[in-house]
PDB file of C-alpha atoms in Angstrom:
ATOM      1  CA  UNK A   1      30.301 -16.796 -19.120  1.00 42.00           C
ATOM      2  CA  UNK A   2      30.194 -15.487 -22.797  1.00 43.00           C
ATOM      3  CA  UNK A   3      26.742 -13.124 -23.376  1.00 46.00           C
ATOM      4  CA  UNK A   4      24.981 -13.785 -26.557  1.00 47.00           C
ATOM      5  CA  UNK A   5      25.369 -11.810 -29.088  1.00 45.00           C
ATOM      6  CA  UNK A   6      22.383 -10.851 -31.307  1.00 46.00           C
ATOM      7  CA  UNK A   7      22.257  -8.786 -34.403  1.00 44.00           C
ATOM      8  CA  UNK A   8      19.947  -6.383 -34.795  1.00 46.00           C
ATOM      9  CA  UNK A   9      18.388  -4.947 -38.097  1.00 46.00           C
ATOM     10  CA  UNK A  10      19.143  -6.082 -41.213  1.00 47.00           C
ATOM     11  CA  UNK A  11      23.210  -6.108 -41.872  1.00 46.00           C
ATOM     12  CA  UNK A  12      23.765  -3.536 -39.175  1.00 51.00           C
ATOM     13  CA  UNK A  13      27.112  -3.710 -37.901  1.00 51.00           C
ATOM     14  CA  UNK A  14      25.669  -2.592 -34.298  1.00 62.00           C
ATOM     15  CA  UNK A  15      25.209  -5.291 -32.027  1.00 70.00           C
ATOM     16  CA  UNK A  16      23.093  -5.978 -28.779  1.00 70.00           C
ATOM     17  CA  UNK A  17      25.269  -7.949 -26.098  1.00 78.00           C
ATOM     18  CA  UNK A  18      23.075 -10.535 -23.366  1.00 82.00           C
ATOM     19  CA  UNK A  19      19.755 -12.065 -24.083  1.00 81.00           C
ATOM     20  CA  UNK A  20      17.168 -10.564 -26.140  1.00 78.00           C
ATOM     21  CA  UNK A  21      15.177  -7.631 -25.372  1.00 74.00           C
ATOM     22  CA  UNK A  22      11.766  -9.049 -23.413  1.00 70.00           C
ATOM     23  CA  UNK A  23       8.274  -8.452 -24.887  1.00 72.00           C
ATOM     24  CA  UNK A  24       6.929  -5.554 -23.979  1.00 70.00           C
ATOM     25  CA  UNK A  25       3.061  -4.728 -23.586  1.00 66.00           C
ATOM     26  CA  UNK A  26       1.765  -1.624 -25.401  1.00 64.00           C
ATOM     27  CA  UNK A  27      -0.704  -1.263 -22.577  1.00 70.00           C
ATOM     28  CA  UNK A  28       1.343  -1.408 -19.535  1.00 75.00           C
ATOM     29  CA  UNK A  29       5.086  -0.600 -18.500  1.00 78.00           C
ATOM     30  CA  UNK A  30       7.152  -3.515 -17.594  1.00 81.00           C
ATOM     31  CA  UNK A  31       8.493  -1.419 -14.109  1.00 82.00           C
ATOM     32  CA  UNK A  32       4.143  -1.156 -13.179  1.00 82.00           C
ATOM     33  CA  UNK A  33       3.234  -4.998 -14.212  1.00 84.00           C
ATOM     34  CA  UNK A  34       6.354  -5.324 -12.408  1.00 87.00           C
ATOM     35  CA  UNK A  35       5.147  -3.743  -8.982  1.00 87.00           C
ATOM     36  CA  UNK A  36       1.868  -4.995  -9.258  1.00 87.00           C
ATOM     37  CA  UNK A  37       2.860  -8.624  -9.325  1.00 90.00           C
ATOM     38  CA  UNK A  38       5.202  -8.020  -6.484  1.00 91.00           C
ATOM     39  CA  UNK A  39       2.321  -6.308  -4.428  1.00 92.00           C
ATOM     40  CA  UNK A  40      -0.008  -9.140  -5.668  1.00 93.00           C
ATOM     41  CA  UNK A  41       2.588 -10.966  -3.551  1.00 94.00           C
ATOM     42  CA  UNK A  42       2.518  -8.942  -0.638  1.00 93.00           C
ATOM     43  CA  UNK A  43      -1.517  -9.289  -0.150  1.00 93.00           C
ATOM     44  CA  UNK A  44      -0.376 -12.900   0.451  1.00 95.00           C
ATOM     45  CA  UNK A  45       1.613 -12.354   2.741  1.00 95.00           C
ATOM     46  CA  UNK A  46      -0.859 -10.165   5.017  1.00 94.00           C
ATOM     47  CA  UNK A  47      -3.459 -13.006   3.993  1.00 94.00           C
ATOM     48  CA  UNK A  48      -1.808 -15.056   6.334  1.00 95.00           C
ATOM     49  CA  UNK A  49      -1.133 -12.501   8.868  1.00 94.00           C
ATOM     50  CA  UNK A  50      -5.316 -11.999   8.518  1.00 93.00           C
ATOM     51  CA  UNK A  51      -5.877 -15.496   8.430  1.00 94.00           C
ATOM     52  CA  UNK A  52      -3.788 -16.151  11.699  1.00 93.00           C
ATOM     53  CA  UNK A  53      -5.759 -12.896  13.407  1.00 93.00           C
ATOM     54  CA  UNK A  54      -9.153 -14.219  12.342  1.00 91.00           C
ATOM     55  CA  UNK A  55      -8.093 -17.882  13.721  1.00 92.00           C
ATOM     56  CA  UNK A  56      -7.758 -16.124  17.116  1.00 90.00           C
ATOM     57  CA  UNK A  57     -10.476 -13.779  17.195  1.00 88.00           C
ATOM     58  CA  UNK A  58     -13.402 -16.057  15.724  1.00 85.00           C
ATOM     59  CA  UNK A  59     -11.912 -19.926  15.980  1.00 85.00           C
ATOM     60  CA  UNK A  60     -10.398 -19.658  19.531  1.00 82.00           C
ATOM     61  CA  UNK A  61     -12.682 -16.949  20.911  1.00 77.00           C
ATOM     62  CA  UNK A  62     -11.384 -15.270  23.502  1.00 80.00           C
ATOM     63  CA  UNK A  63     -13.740 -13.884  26.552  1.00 80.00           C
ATOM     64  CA  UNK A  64     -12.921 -10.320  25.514  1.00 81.00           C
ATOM     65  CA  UNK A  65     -10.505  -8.638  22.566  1.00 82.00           C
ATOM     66  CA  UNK A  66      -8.357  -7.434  23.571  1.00 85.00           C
ATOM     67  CA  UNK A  67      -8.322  -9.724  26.372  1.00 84.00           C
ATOM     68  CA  UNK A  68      -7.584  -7.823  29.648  1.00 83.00           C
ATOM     69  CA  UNK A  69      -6.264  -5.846  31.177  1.00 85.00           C
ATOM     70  CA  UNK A  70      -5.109  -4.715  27.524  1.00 87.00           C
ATOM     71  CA  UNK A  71      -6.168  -1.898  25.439  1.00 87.00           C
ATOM     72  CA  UNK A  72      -5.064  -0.592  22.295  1.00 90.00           C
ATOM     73  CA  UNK A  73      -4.932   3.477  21.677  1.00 91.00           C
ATOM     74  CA  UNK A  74      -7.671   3.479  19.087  1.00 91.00           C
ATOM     75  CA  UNK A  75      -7.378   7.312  18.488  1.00 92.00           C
ATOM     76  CA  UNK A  76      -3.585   7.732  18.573  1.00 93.00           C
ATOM     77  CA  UNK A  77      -4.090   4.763  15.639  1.00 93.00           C
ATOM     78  CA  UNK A  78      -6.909   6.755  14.021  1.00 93.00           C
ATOM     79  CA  UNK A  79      -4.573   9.905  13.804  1.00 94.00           C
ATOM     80  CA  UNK A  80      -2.026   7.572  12.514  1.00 94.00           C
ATOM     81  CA  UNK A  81      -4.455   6.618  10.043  1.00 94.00           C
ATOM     82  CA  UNK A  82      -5.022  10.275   8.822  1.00 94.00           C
ATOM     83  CA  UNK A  83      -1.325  10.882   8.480  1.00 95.00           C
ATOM     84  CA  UNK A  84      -1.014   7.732   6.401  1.00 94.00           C
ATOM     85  CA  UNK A  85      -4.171   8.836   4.217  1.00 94.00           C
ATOM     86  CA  UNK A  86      -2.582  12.309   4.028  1.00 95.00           C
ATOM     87  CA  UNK A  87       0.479  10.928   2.619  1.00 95.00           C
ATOM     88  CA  UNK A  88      -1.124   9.348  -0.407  1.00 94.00           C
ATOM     89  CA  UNK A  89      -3.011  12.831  -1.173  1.00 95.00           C
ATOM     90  CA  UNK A  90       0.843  13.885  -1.182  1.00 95.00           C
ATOM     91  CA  UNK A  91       2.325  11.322  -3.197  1.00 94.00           C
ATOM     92  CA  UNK A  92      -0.709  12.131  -6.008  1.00 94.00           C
ATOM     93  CA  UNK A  93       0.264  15.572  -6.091  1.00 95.00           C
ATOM     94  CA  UNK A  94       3.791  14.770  -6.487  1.00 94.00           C
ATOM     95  CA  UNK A  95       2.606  12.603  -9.694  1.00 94.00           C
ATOM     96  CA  UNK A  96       0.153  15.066 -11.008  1.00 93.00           C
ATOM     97  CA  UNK A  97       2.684  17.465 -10.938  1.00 93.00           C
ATOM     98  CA  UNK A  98       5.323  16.397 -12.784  1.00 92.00           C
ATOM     99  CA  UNK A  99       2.970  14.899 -15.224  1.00 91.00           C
ATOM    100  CA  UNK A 100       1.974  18.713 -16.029  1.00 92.00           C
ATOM    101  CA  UNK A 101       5.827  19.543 -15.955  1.00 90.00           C
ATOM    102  CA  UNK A 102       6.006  21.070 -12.505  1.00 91.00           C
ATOM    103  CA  UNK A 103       9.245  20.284 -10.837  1.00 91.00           C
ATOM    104  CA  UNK A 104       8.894  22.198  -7.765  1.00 93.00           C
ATOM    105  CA  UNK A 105       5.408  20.639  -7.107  1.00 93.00           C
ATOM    106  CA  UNK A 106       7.010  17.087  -7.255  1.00 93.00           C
ATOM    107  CA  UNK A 107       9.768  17.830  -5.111  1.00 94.00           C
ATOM    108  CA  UNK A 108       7.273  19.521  -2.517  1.00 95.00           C
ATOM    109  CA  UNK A 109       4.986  16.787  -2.990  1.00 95.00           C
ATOM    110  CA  UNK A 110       7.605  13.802  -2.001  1.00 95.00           C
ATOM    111  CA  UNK A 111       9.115  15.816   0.749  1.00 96.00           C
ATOM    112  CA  UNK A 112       5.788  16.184   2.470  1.00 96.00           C
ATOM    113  CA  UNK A 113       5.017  12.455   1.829  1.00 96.00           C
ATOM    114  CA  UNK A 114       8.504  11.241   3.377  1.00 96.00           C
ATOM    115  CA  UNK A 115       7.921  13.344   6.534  1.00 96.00           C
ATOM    116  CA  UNK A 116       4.107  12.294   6.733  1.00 96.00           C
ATOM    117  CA  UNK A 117       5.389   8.512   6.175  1.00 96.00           C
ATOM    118  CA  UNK A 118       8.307   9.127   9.061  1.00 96.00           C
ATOM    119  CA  UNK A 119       5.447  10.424  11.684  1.00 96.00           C
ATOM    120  CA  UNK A 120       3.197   7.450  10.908  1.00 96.00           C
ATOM    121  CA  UNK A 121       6.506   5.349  12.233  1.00 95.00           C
ATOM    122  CA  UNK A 122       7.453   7.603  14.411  1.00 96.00           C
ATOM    123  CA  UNK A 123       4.093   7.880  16.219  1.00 95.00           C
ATOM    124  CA  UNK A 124       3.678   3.750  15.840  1.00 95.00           C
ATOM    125  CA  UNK A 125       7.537   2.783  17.296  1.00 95.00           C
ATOM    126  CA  UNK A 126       6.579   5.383  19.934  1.00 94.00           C
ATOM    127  CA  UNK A 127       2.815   3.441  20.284  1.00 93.00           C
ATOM    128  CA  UNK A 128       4.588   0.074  20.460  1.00 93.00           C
ATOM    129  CA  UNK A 129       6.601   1.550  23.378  1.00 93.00           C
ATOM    130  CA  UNK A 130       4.017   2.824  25.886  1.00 91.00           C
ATOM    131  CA  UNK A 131       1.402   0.141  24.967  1.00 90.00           C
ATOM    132  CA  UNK A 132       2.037  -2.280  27.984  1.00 87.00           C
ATOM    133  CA  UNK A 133       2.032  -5.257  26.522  1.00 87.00           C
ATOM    134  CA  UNK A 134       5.201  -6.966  24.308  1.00 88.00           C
ATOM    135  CA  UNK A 135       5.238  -9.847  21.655  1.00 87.00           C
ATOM    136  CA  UNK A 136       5.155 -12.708  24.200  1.00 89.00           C
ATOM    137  CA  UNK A 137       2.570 -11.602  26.181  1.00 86.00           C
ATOM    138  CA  UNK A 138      -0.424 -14.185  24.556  1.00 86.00           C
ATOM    139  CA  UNK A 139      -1.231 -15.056  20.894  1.00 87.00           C
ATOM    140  CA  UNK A 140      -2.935 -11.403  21.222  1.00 88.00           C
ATOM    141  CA  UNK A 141       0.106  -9.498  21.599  1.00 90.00           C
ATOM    142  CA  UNK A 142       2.101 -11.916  19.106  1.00 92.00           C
ATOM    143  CA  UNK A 143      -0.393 -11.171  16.504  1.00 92.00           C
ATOM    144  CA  UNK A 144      -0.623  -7.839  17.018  1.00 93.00           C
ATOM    145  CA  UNK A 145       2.753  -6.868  16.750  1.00 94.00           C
ATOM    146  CA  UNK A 146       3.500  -9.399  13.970  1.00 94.00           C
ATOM    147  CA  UNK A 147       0.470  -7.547  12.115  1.00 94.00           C
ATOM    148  CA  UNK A 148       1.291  -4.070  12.619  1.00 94.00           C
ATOM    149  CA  UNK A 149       5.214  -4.692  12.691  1.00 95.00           C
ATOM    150  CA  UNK A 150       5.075  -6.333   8.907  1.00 95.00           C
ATOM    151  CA  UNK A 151       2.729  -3.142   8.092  1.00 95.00           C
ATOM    152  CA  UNK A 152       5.371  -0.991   9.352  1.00 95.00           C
ATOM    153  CA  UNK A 153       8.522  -2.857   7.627  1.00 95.00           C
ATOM    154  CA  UNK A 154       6.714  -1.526   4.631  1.00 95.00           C
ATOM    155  CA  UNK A 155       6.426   1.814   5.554  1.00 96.00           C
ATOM    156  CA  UNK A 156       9.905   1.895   6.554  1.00 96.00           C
ATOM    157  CA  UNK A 157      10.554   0.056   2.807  1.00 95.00           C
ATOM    158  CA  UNK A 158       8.450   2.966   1.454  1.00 95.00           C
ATOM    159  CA  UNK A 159      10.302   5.638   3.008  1.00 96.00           C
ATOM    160  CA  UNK A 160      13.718   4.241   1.316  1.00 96.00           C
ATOM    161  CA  UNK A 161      11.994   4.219  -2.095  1.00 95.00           C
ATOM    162  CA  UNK A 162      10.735   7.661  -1.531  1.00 95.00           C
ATOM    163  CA  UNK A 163      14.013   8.991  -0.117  1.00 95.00           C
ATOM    164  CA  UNK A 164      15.721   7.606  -3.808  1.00 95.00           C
ATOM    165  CA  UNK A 165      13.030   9.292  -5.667  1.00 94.00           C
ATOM    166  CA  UNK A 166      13.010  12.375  -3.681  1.00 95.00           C
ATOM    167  CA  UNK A 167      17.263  12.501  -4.251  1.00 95.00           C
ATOM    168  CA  UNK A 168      16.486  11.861  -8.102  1.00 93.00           C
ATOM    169  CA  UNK A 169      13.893  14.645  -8.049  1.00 93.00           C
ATOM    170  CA  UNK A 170      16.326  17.048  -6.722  1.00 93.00           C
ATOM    171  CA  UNK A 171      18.967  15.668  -8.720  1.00 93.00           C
ATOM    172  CA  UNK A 172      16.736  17.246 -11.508  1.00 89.00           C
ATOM    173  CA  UNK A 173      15.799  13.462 -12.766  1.00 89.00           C
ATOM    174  CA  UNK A 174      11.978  12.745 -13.735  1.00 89.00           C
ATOM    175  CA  UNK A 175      10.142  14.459 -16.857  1.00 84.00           C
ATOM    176  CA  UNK A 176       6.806  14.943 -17.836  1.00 86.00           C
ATOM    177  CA  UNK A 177       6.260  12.005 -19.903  1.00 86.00           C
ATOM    178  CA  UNK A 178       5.063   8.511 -18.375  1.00 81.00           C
ATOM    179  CA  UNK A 179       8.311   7.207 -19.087  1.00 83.00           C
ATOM    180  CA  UNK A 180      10.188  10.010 -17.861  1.00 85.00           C
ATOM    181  CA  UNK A 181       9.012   9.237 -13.948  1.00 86.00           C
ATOM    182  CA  UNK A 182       8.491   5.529 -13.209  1.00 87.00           C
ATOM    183  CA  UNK A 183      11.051   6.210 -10.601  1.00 90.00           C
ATOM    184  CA  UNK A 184       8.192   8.214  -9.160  1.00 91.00           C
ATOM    185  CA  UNK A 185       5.553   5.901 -10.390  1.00 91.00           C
ATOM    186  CA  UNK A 186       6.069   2.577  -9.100  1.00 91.00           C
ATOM    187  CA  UNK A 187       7.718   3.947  -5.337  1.00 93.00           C
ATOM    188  CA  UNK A 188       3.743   5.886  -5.474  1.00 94.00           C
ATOM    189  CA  UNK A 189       2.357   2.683  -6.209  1.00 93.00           C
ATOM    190  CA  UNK A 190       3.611   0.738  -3.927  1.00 94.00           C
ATOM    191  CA  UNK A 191       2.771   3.739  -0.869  1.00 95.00           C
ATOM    192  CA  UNK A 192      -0.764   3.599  -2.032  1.00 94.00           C
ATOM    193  CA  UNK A 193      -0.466   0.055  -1.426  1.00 94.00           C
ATOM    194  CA  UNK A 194       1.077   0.433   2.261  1.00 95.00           C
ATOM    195  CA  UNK A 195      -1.690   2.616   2.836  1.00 94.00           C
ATOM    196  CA  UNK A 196      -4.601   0.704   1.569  1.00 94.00           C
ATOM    197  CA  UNK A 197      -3.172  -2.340   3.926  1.00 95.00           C
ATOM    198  CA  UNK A 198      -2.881   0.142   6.564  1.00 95.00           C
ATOM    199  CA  UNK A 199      -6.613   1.222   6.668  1.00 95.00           C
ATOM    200  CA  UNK A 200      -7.588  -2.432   6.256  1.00 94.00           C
ATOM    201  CA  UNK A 201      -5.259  -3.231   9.861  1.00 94.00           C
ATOM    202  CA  UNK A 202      -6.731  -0.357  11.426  1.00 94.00           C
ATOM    203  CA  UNK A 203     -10.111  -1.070  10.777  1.00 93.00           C
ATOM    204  CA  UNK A 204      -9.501  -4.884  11.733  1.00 92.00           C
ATOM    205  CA  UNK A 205      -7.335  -4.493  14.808  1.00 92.00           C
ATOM    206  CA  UNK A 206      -8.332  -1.591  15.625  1.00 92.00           C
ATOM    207  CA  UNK A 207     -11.824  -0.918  15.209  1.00 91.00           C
ATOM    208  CA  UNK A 208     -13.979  -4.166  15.043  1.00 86.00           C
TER     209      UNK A 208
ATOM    210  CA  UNK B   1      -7.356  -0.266 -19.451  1.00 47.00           C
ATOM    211  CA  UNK B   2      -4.771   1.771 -17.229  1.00 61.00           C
ATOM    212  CA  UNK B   3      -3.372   1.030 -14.557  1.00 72.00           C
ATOM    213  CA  UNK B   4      -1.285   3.485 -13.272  1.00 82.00           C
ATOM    214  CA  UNK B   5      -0.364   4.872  -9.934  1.00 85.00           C
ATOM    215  CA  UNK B   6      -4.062   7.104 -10.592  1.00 87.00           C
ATOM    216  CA  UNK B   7      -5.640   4.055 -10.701  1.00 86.00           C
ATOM    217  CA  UNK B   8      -4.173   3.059  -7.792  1.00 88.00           C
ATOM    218  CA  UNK B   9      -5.149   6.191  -6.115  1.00 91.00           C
ATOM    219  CA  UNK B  10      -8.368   5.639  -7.437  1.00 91.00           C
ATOM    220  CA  UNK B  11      -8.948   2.960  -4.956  1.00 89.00           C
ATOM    221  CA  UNK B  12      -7.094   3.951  -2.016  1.00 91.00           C
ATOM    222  CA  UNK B  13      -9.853   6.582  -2.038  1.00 92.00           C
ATOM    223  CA  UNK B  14     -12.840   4.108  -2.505  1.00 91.00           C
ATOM    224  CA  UNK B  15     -11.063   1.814   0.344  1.00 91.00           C
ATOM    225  CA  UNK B  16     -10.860   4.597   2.608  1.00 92.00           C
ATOM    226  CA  UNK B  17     -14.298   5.809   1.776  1.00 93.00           C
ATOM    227  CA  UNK B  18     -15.367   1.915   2.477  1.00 92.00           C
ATOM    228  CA  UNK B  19     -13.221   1.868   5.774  1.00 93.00           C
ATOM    229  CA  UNK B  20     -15.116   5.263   7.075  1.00 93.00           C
ATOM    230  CA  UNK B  21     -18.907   3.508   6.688  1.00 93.00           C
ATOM    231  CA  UNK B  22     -17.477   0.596   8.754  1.00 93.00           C
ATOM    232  CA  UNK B  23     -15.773   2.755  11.911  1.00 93.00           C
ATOM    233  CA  UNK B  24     -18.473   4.926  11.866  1.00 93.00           C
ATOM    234  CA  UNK B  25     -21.173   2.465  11.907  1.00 94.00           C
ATOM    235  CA  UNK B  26     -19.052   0.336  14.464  1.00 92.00           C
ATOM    236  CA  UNK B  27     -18.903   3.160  16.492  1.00 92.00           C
ATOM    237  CA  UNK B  28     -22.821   4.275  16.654  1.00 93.00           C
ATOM    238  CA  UNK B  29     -23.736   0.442  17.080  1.00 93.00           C
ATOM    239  CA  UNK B  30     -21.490  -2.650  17.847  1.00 90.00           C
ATOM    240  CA  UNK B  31     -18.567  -4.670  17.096  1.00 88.00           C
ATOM    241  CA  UNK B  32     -20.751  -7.392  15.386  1.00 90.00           C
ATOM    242  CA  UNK B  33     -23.088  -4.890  13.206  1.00 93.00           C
ATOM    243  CA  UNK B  34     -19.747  -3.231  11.753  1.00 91.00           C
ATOM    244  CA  UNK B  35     -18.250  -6.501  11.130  1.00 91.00           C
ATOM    245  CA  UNK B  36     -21.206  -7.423   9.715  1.00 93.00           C
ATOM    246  CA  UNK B  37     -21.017  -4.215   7.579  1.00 93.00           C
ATOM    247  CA  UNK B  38     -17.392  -4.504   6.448  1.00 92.00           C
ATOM    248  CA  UNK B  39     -18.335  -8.107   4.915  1.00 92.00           C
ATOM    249  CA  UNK B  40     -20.570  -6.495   3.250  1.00 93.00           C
ATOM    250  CA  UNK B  41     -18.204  -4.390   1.638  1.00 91.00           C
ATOM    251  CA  UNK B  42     -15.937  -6.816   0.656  1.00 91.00           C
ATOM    252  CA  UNK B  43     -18.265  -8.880  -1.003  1.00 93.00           C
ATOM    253  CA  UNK B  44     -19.786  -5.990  -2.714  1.00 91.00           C
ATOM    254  CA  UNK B  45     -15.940  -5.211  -4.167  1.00 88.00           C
ATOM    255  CA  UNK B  46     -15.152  -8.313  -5.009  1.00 89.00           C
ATOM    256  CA  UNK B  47     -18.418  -8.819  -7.378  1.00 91.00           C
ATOM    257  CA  UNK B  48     -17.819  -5.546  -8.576  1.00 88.00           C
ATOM    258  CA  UNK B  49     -13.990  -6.468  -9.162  1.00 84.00           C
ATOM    259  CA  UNK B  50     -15.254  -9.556 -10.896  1.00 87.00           C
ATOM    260  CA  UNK B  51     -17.759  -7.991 -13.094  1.00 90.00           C
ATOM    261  CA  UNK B  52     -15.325  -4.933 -13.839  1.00 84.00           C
ATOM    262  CA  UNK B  53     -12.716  -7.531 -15.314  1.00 82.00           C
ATOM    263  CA  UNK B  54     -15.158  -9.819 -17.338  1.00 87.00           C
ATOM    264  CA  UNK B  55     -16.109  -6.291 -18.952  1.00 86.00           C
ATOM    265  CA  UNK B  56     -12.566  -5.138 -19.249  1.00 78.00           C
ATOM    266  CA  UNK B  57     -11.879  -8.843 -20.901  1.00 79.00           C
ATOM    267  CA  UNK B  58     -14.664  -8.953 -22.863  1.00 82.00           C
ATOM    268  CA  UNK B  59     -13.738  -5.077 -24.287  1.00 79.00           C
ATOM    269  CA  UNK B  60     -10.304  -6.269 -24.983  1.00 71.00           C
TER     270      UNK B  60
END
């Protein structure tokens, strides 16, 4: 198929090849209205997860939760939690450093938040394995491994976006300017994200 | 208005913050009082959500 061809400027003999350029907002990049939307998305999606958990805790109400002889590590989880808090503190610094022009603080600071992201799954695959109970065993374990499973997809979709930025950053990519590191940006985003979810499961399946 | 990934931040702090109150006042009562408790929460975010974005709109 042919791209359009539009002219641009007045009598200019370059030309711009495929459709025009979109509108952009003065106020926000297209890559961050971008990842919001998507995320805006996501929170959907764990609606229903949420909706589905709250059906069977409150609606069906169960004698006990978790109903027994189950029980779920609460403090391994809360460490978890710390390690996935942790990483977002990392992930800041990374930003705040290459914002001030400091290279070696970005690299440092999406190194440490690809290893604290690859414990959280490490400790949670290793969680799902000495637990005792699988997928099939009642709605409970269904639920609980289709909430925390979908949390950890993301994590694991994190970690690829970090390990790209991290290459880039070493690569000598990124720059002070807001411009200069959306490719650090939007990947920080969307790990805040994953870790705001991931306090809201814990406290949810967890906790209460 | 900015909404950048320190924005973001900005609330993964405040949610974590929220998320302490809750365990730790599940753990000195009950199940029930920090449910109770993390409702509480939400609602108070989302009216302050609400109100934060009619001001934003209204600034704009």
């Amino acid at each position: 198929m042919e791209s359009a061809t539009v002219a641009v400027g007045h009598g200019h003999s370059e030309e711009h090849h495929g459709p025009p350029e979109a509108n952009q907002s003065s106020r926000i990049d297209k890559q961050v209205l971008g990842i919001l939307l998507f995320i805006v998305s996501e929170v959907m999606l764990f609606g229903a997860f949420f909706a589905a958990y709250f059906f069977l805790r409150v609606v069906v109400d169960p004698p006990s939760w978790p109903p027994e002889p189950y029980e779920l590590p609460v403090a391994v989880a809360g460490i978890n939690t710390a390690i996935l808090i942790s990483s977002s503190f990392t992930i800041h610094y990374a930003l705040e450093s290459i914002r001030r022009g400091n290279r070696a603080g970005l690299k440092l600071g999406l190194v440490l938040t690809w290893l604290l992201g690859a414990t959280f799954l490490f400790i949670q695959v290793n969680e799902y394995v000495h637990i005792g109970f699988s997928a099939r065993d009642l709605a409970f374990g269904s639920i609980f491994y289709g909430l925390t499973g979908l949390h950890g997809a993301h994590v694991f979709v994190g970690l690829l976006l970090l390990s790209f930025a991290s290459i880039r950053a070493f690569r000598g990519h990124f720059g002070p300017k807001a411009e200069d590191h959306l490719g650090v940006e939007v990947p920080g985003i969307y790990w805040h994200f994953v870790d705001v979810m991931w306090i809201i499961v814990y406290v949810t399946v967890y906790i209460l | 208005m900015s909404l950048n990934e320190g924005a973001v931040f900005k609330w993964v702090v405040i949610v974590g913050i929220a998320a302490g109150v809750v365990i730790a006042v599940t753990l000195v009562t009950s199940q029930l009082v920090g449910a109770l408790v993390g409702l509480a929460v939400v609602i108070a975010g989302c009216v302050y959500g609400f109100r934060w974005a009619r001001r934003k709109r209204r600034a704009s």
